[in-house]
Coordinates of C-alpha atoms and ligand atoms in Angstrom, one line a residue:
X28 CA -120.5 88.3 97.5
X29 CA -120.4 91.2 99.7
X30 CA -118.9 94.2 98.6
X31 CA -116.3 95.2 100.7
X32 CA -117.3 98.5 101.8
X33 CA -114.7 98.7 104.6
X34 CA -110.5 98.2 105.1
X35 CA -107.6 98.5 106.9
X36 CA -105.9 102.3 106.3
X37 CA -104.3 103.4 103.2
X38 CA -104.3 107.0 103.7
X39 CA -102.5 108.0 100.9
X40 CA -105.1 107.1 98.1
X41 CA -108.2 108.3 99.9
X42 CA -110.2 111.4 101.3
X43 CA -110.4 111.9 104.8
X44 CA -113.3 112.7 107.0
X45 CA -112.5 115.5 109.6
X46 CA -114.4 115.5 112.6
X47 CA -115.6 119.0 113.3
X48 CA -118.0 120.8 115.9
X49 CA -118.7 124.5 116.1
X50 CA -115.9 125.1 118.2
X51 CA -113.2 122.8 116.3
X52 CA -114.7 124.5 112.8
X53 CA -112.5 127.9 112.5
X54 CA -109.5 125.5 113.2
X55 CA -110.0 122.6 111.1
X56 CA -111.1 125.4 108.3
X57 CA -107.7 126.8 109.0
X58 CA -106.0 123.8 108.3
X59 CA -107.1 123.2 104.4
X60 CA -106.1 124.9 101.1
X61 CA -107.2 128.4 101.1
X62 CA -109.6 126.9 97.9
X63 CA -111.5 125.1 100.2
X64 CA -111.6 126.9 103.4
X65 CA -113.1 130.0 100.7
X66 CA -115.5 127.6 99.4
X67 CA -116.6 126.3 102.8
X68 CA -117.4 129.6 104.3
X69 CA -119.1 130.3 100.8
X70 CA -121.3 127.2 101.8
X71 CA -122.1 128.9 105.3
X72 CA -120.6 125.4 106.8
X73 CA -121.0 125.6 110.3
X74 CA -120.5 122.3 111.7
X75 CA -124.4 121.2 112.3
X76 CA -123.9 117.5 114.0
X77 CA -124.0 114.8 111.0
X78 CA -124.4 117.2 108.2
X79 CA -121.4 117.3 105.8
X80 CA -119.3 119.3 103.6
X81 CA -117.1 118.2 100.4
X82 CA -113.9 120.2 100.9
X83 CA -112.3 121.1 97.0
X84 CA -108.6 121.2 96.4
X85 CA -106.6 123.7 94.4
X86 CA -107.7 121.6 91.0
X87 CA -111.2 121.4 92.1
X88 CA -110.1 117.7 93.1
X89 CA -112.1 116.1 96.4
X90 CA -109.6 117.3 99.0
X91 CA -111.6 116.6 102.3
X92 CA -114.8 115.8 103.5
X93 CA -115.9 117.7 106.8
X94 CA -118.3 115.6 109.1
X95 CA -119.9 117.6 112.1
X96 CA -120.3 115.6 115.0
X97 CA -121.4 117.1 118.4
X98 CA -119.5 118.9 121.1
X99 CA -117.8 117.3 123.5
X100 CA -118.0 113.7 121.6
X101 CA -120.2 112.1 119.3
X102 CA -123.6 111.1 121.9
X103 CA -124.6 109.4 117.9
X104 CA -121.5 107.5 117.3
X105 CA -124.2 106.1 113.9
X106 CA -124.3 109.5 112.8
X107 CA -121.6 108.6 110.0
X108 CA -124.1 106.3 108.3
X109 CA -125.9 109.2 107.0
X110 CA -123.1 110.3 105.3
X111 CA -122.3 106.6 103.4
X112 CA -125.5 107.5 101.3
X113 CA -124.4 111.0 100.2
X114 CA -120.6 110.8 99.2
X115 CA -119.5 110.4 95.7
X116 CA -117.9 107.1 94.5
X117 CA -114.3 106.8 95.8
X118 CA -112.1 105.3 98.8
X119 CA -112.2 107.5 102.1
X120 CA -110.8 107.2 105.2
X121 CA -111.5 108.6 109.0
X122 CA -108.8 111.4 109.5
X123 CA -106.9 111.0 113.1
X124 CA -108.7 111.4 116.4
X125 CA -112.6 110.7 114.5
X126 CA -114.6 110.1 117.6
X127 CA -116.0 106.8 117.9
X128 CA -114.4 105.4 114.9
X129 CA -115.2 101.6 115.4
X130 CA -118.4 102.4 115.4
X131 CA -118.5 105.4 112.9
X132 CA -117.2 102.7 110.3
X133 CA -119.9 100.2 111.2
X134 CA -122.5 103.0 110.7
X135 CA -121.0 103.7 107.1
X136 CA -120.9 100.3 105.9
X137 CA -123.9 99.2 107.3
X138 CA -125.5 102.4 105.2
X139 CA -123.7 101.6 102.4
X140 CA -125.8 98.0 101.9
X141 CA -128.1 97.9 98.9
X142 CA -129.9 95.1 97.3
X143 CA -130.1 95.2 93.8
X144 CA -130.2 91.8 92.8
X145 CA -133.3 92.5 90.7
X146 CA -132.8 96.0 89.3
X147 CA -131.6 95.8 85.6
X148 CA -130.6 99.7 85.9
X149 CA -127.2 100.1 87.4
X150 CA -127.2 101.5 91.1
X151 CA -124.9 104.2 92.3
X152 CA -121.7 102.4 93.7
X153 CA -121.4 103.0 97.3
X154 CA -118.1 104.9 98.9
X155 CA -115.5 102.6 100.6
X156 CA -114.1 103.7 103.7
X157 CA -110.8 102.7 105.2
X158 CA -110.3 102.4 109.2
X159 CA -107.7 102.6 111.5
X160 CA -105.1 100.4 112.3
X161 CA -106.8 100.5 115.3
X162 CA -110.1 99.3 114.3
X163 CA -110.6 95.6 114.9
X164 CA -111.4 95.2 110.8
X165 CA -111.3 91.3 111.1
X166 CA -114.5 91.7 114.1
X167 CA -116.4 94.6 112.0
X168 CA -116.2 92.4 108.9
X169 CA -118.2 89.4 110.6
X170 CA -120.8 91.5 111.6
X171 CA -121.1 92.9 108.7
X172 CA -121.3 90.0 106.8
X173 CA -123.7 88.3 109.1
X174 CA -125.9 91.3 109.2
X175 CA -125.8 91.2 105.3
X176 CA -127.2 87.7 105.4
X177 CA -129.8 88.6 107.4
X178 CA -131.0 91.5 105.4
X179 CA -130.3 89.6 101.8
X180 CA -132.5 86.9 103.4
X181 CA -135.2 89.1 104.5
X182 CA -135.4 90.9 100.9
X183 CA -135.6 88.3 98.7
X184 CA -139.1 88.1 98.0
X185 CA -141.0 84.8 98.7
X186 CA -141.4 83.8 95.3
X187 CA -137.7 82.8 95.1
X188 CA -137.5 82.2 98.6
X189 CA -139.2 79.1 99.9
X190 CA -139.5 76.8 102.8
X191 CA -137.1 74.7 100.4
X192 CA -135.1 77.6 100.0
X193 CA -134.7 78.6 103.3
X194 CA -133.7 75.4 104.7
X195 CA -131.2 75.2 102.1
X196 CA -129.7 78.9 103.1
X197 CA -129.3 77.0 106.8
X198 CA -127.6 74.0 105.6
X199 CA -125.0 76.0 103.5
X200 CA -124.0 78.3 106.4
X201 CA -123.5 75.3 108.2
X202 CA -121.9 73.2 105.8
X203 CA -119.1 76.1 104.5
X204 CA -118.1 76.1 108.7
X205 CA -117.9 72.5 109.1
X206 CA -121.3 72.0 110.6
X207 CA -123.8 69.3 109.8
X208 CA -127.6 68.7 110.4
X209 CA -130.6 67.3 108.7
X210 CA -134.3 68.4 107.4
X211 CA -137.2 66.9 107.8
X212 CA -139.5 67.2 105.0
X213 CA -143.4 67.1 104.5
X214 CA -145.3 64.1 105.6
X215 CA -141.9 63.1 107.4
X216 CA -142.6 65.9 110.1
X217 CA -146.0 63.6 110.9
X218 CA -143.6 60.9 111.7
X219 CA -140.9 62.2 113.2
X220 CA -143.1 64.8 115.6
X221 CA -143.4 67.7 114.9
X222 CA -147.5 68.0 114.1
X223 CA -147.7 72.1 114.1
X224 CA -145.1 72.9 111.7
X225 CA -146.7 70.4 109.2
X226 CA -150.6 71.9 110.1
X227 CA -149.2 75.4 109.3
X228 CA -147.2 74.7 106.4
X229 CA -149.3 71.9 104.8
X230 CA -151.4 73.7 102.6
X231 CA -148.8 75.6 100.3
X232 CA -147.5 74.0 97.4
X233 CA -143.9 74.2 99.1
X234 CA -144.1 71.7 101.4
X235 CA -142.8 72.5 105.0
X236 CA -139.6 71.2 107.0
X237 CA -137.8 71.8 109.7
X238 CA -134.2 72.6 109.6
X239 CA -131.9 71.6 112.6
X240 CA -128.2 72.0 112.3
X241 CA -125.1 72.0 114.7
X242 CA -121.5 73.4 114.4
X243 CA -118.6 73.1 117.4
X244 CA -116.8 70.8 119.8
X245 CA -120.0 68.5 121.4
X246 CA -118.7 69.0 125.0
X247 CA -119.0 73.0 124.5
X248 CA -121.7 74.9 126.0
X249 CA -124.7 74.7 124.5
X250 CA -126.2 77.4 122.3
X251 CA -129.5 77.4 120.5
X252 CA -131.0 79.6 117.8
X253 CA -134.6 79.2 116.6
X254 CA -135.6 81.1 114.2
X255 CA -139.5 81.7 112.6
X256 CA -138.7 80.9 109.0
X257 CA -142.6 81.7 107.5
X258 CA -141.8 82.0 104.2
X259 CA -145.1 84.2 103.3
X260 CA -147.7 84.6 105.7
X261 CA -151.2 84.8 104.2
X262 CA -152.7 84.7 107.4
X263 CA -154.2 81.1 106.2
X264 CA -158.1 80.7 106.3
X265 CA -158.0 84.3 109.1
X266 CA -156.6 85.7 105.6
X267 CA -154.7 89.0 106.3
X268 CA -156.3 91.8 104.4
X269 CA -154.4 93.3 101.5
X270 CA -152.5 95.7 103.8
X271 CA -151.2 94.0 106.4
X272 CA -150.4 91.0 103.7
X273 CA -147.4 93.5 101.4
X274 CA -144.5 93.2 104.0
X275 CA -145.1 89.2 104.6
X276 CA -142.5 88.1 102.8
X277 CA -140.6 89.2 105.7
X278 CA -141.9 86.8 108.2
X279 CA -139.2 84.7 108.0
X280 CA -137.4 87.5 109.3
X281 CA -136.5 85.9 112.6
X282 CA -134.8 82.9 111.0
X283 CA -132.7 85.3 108.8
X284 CA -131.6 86.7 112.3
X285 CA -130.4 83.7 113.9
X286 CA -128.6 82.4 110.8
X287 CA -126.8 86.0 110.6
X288 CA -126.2 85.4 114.0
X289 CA -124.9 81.7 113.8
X290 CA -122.9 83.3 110.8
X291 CA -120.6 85.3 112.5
X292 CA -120.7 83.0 115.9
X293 CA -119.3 80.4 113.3
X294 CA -116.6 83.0 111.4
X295 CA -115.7 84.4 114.9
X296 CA -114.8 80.6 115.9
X297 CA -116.6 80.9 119.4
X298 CA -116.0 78.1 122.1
X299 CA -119.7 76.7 121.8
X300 CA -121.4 74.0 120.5
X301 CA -124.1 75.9 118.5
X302 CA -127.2 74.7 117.2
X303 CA -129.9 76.4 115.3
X304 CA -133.5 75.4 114.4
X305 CA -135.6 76.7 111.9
X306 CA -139.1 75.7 111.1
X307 CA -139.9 77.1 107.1
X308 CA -143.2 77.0 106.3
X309 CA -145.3 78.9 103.9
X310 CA -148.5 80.2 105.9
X311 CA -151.0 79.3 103.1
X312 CA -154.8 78.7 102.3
X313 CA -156.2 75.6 100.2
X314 CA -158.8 72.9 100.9
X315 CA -155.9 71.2 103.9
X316 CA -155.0 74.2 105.2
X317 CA -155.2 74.4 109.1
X318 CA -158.4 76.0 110.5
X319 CA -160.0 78.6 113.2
X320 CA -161.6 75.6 115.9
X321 CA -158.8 72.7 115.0
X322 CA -156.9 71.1 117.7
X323 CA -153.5 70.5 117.2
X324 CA -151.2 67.6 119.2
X325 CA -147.6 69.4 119.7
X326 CA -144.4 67.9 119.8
X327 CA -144.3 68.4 123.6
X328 CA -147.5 66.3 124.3
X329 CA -149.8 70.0 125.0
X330 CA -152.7 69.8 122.7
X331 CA -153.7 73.0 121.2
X332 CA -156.9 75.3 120.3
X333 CA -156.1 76.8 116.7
X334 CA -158.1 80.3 117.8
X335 CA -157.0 82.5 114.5
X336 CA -154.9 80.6 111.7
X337 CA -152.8 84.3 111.5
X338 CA -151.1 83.5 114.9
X339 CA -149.1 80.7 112.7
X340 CA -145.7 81.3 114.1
X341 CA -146.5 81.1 117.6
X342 CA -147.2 77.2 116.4
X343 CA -144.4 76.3 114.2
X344 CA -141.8 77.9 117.2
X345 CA -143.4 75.6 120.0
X346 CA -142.4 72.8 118.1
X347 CA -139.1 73.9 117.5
X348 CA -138.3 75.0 121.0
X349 CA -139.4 71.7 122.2
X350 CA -137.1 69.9 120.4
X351 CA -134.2 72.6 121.4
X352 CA -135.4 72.1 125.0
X353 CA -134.7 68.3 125.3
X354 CA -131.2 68.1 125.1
X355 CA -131.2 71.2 128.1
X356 CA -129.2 73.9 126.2
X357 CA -127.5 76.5 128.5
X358 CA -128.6 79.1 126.6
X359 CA -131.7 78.9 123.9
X360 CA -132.6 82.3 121.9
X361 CA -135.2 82.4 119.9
X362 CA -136.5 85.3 117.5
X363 CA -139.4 86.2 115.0
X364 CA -141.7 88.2 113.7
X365 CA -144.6 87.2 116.0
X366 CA -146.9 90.1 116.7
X367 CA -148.3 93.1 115.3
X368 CA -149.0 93.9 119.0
X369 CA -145.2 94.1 119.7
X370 CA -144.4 97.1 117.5
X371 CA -147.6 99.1 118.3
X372 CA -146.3 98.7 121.5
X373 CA -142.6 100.0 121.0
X374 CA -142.6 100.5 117.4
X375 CA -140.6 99.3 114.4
X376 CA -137.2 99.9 115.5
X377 CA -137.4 98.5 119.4
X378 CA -138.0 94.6 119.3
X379 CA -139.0 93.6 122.8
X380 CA -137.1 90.7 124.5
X381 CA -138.7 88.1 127.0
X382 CA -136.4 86.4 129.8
X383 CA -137.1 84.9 133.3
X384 CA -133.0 85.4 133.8
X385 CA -132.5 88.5 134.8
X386 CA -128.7 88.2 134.7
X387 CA -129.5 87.6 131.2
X388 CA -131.7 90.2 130.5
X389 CA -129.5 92.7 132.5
X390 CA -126.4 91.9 130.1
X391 CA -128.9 92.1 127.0
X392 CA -129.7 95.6 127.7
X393 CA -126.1 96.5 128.8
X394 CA -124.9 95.1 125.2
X395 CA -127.9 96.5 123.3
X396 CA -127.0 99.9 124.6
X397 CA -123.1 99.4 123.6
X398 CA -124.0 98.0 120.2
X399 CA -126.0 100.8 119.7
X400 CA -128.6 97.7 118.7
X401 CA -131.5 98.9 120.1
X402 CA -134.0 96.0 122.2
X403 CA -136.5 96.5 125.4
X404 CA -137.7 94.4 128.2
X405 CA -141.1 93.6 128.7
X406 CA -142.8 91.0 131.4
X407 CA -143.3 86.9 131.2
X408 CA -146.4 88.7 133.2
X409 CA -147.7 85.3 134.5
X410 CA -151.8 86.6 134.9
X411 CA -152.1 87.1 131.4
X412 CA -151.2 83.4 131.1
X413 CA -155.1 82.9 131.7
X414 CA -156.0 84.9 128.5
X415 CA -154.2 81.1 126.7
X416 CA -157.2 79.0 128.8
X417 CA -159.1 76.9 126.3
X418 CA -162.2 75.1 127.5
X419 CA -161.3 72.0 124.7
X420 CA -157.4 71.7 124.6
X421 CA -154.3 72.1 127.0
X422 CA -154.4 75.8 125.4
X423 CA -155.3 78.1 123.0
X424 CA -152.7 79.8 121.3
X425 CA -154.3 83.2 121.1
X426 CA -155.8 85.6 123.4
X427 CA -159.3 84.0 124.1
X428 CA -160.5 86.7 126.5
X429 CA -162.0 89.0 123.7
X430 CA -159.9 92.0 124.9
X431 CA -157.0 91.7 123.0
X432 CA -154.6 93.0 125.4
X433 CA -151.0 92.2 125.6
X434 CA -150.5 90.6 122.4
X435 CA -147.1 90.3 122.4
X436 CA -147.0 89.7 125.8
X437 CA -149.8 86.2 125.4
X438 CA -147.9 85.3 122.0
X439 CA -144.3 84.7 125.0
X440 CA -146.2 83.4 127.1
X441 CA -147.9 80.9 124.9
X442 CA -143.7 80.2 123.9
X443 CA -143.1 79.7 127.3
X444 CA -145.4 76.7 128.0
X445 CA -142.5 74.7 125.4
X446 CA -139.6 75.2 127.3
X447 CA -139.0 73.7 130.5
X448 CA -135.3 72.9 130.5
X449 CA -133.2 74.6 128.7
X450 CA -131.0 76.7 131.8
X451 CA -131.7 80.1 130.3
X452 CA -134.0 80.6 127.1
X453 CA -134.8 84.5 126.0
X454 CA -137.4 85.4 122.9
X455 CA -137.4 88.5 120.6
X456 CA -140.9 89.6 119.0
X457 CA -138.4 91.4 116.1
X458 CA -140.1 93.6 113.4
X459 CA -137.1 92.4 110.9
X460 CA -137.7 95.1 108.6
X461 CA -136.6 99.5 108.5
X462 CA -139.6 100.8 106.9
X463 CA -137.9 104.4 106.2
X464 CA -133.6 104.6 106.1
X465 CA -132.0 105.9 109.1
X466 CA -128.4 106.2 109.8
X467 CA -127.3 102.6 109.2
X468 CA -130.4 101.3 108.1
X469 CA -131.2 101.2 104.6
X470 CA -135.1 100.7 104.0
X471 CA -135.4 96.9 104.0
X472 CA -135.2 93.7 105.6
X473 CA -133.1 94.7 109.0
X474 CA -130.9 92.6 111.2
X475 CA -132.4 93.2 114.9
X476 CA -130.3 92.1 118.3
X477 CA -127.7 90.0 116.5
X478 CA -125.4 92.5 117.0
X479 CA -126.0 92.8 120.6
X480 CA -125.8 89.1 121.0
X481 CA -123.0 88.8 119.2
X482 CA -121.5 91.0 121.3
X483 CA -122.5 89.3 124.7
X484 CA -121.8 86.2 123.6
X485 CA -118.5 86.7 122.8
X486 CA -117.5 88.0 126.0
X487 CA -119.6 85.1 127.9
X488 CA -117.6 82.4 125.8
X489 CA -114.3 84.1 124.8
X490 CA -112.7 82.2 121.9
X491 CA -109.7 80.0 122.7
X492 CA -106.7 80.8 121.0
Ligands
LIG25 N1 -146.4 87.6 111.1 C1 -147.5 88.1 111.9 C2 -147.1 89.2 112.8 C3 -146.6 90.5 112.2 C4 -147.5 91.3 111.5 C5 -145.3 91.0 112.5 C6 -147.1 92.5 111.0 C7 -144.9 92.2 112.0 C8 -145.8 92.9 111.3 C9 -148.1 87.1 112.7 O1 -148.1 85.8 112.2 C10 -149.5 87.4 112.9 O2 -150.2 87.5 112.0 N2 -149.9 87.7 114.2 C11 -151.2 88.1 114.5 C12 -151.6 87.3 115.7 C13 -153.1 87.5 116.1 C14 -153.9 86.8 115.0 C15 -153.3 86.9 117.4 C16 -151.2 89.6 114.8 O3 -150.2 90.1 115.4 O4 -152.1 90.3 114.4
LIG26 MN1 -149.7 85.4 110.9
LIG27 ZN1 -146.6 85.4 110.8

């Protein structure tokens, strides 16, 4: 269970957290004990944007905690989440007027995660902070929770957390909302179509499924998740060197992102008929595994060049956005951890997005920028789709050319080629994972654009009262 990290206000039993800049500072000083004001000014406090001070009390009790923030509003409304980390054990809340304060308590909780699951040394409790009256509490609390899916998801390392595993986490989200779906299991894929996600997944002990559940009134609009659920990506017989190999476990990072988002589209009670789809497959080498030269039939009827048995997810998606195309959803999102290319292109913390709707895309970036959730466009840039020419097969699925441009760029347009129907569909090449803490971002598995979608969701299918 989650620690609940945030509340409604009690102000009486808790610290506050005073908003100050350098020009509020002599005021706000003037307005605590003289204990502390003395010991502030001992401190040379002066109000530098997210650093802090502990205020004292006449008993050298925790009286107040000053917060800078910068003139003239707070342009870094996450700023607070630097502060979750730093603050001694204990309830706190934001004094009157703290700018930003929805988002300032988001910040703090979202700081304030920690897994510690396998540590047998007890971890420093983090503070809890109560909001507002004003603060939609019941909203921040299914983000929250949704995000903390996500990350739980993504930590847990691969040796408890299997194809098996994963497709269970799916069905339990869905089942505790009302939902219900089916897997498909090993050889049973063969059968019931969907030849990639077995060839990827067939060589680890774990045997790979596909996990397909639905949640909401059947007449509702239709919205799809798919989610790259690779358990641990070796690379397969194109074996990743040691390096690149540590972070893998975390390349199921995309299907912890849809589920966290499903999670709170579920708790939030939204007007659609959601569906989500998540291939789990453990990326594996042994004497079946998938190889370099292979041709692959696809679910959609394409058959396909295996070029480099490391560009796994790229497979195992096409099958699962084929079967999410067929019933036409009005929108279809998918996300994973697809490329290296994408985050030498904009870097760990700026997953690129992929749409042909530009309504779509427009609202993404409006909602992204509001959510403070950051995501970027880049092209469907239809030349490149010649890189994805194989002289054998419908396609390859890598960059053929020898050049190795646009990686992330072929990897969407390779997606593409499986979804012809569905009114809107959008992808996210997500990184999944905060590779040094930032304000709100603990080191660690990372939720990516679920907030942002959440968001945009919500206000394109307001909930019915
Ligand atoms: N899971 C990786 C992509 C990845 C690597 C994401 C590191 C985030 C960090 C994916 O399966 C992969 O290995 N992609 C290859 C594709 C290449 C062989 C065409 C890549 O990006 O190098
Ligand atoms: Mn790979
Ligand atoms: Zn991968």
């Amino acid at each position: 269970m989650r620690e609940t990290l945030i509340r409604q206000s009690d102000a009486q039993t808790s610290v506050p957290i005073i908003a100050v800049d350098a020009e509020s500072l002599d005021t706000v000083l003037a307005s605590l004990g003289e204990t502390g004001q003395v010991w502030c000014r001992a401190n040379g406090y002066s109000a530098k944007p997210s650093s802090h001070q502990l205020v004292p009390g006449l008993s050298g009790e925790l009286e107040a905690v000053l917060f800078g923030v910068e003139e003239g509003g707070n342009s870094n409304p996450f700023s607070l989440g630097n502060l979750a980390k730093n603050l001694p054990d204990g309830d706190y809340h934001l004094a009157d007027g703290f700018p930003g304060a929805a988002e300032a308590a988001l910040a703090f909780a979202l700081s304030g995660y920690q897994f510690n699951q396998y540590t047998s040394s007890p971890t420093k409790k983090p503070p809890r902070l109560c909001v507002p009256n004003d603060v939609d509490l019941e909203r921040l609390t299914v983000i929250l929770d949704g995000v903390q899916l996500t990350r739980d998801l993504i930590n847990t390392p691969a040796n408890d957390l299997g194809p098996e595993e994963l497709a269970s986490a799916v069905e339990a989200v869905f089942v505790e909302n009302g939902g219900s779906g089916q897997v498909v299991v090993g050889d049973d894929l063969l059968d019931q179509g969907y030849p990639m996600v077995h060839a990827v997944g067939r060589a680890s002990s774990r045997a790979p499924r596909i996990a397909d559940y639905s949640w909401g009134s059947e007449d509702a609009p239709k919205v799809t998740l798919v989610g790259k659920g690779v358990n641990f990506d070796t690379g397969g017989l194109n074996l990743k060197p040691g390096n690149s190999m540590t972070l893998m476990k975390k390349d199921m990072g995309g299907a912890a992102n849809v589920l966290g988002l499903a999670s709170m589209i579920m708790a939030a009670k939204l007007p659609v008929r959601l569906r989500v789809i998540v291939p789990c497959v453990e990326n594996a080498v042994s004497g079946n595994a998938f190889r370099p030269g292979d041709i692959l039939n696809s679910r959609k009827g394409l058959t396909v060049e295996i070029g480099n048995t490391d560009a796994e997810g790229r497979l195992i998606l096409a099958d699962a956005l084929a079967l999410a195309d067929e019933e036409s959803p009005e929108v279809l999102i998918d996300m994973a951890t697809l490329t290296g290319a994408a985050r030498v292109a904009l870097g760990p913390d700026l997953p690129p997005f992929y749409t042909d709707d530009e309504a779509l895309a427009e609202d993404i970036a409006v909602m992204s920028e509001a959510a403070t959730d950051p995501l970027w466009r880049l092209p469907l840039w239809k030349p490149y789709m010649k890189y994805l020419d194989s002289k054998v097969a419908d396609i390859n699925h890598i960059n053929t050319s020898g050049t190795g441009y646009a990686g992330s760029i072929t990897a969407a347009l390779f997606l593409s080629r499986f979804v012809e129907k569905a009114e809107s569909w959008v992808h996210f090449d997500i990184f999944g994972w905060t590779p040094a803490e930032k304000p709100g971002k603990p080191m660690g598995g990372e939720a990516q654009g679920i907030r942002a979608l959440f968001d945009l969701l919500s206000e394109r299918y307001t909930k019915t009262k």
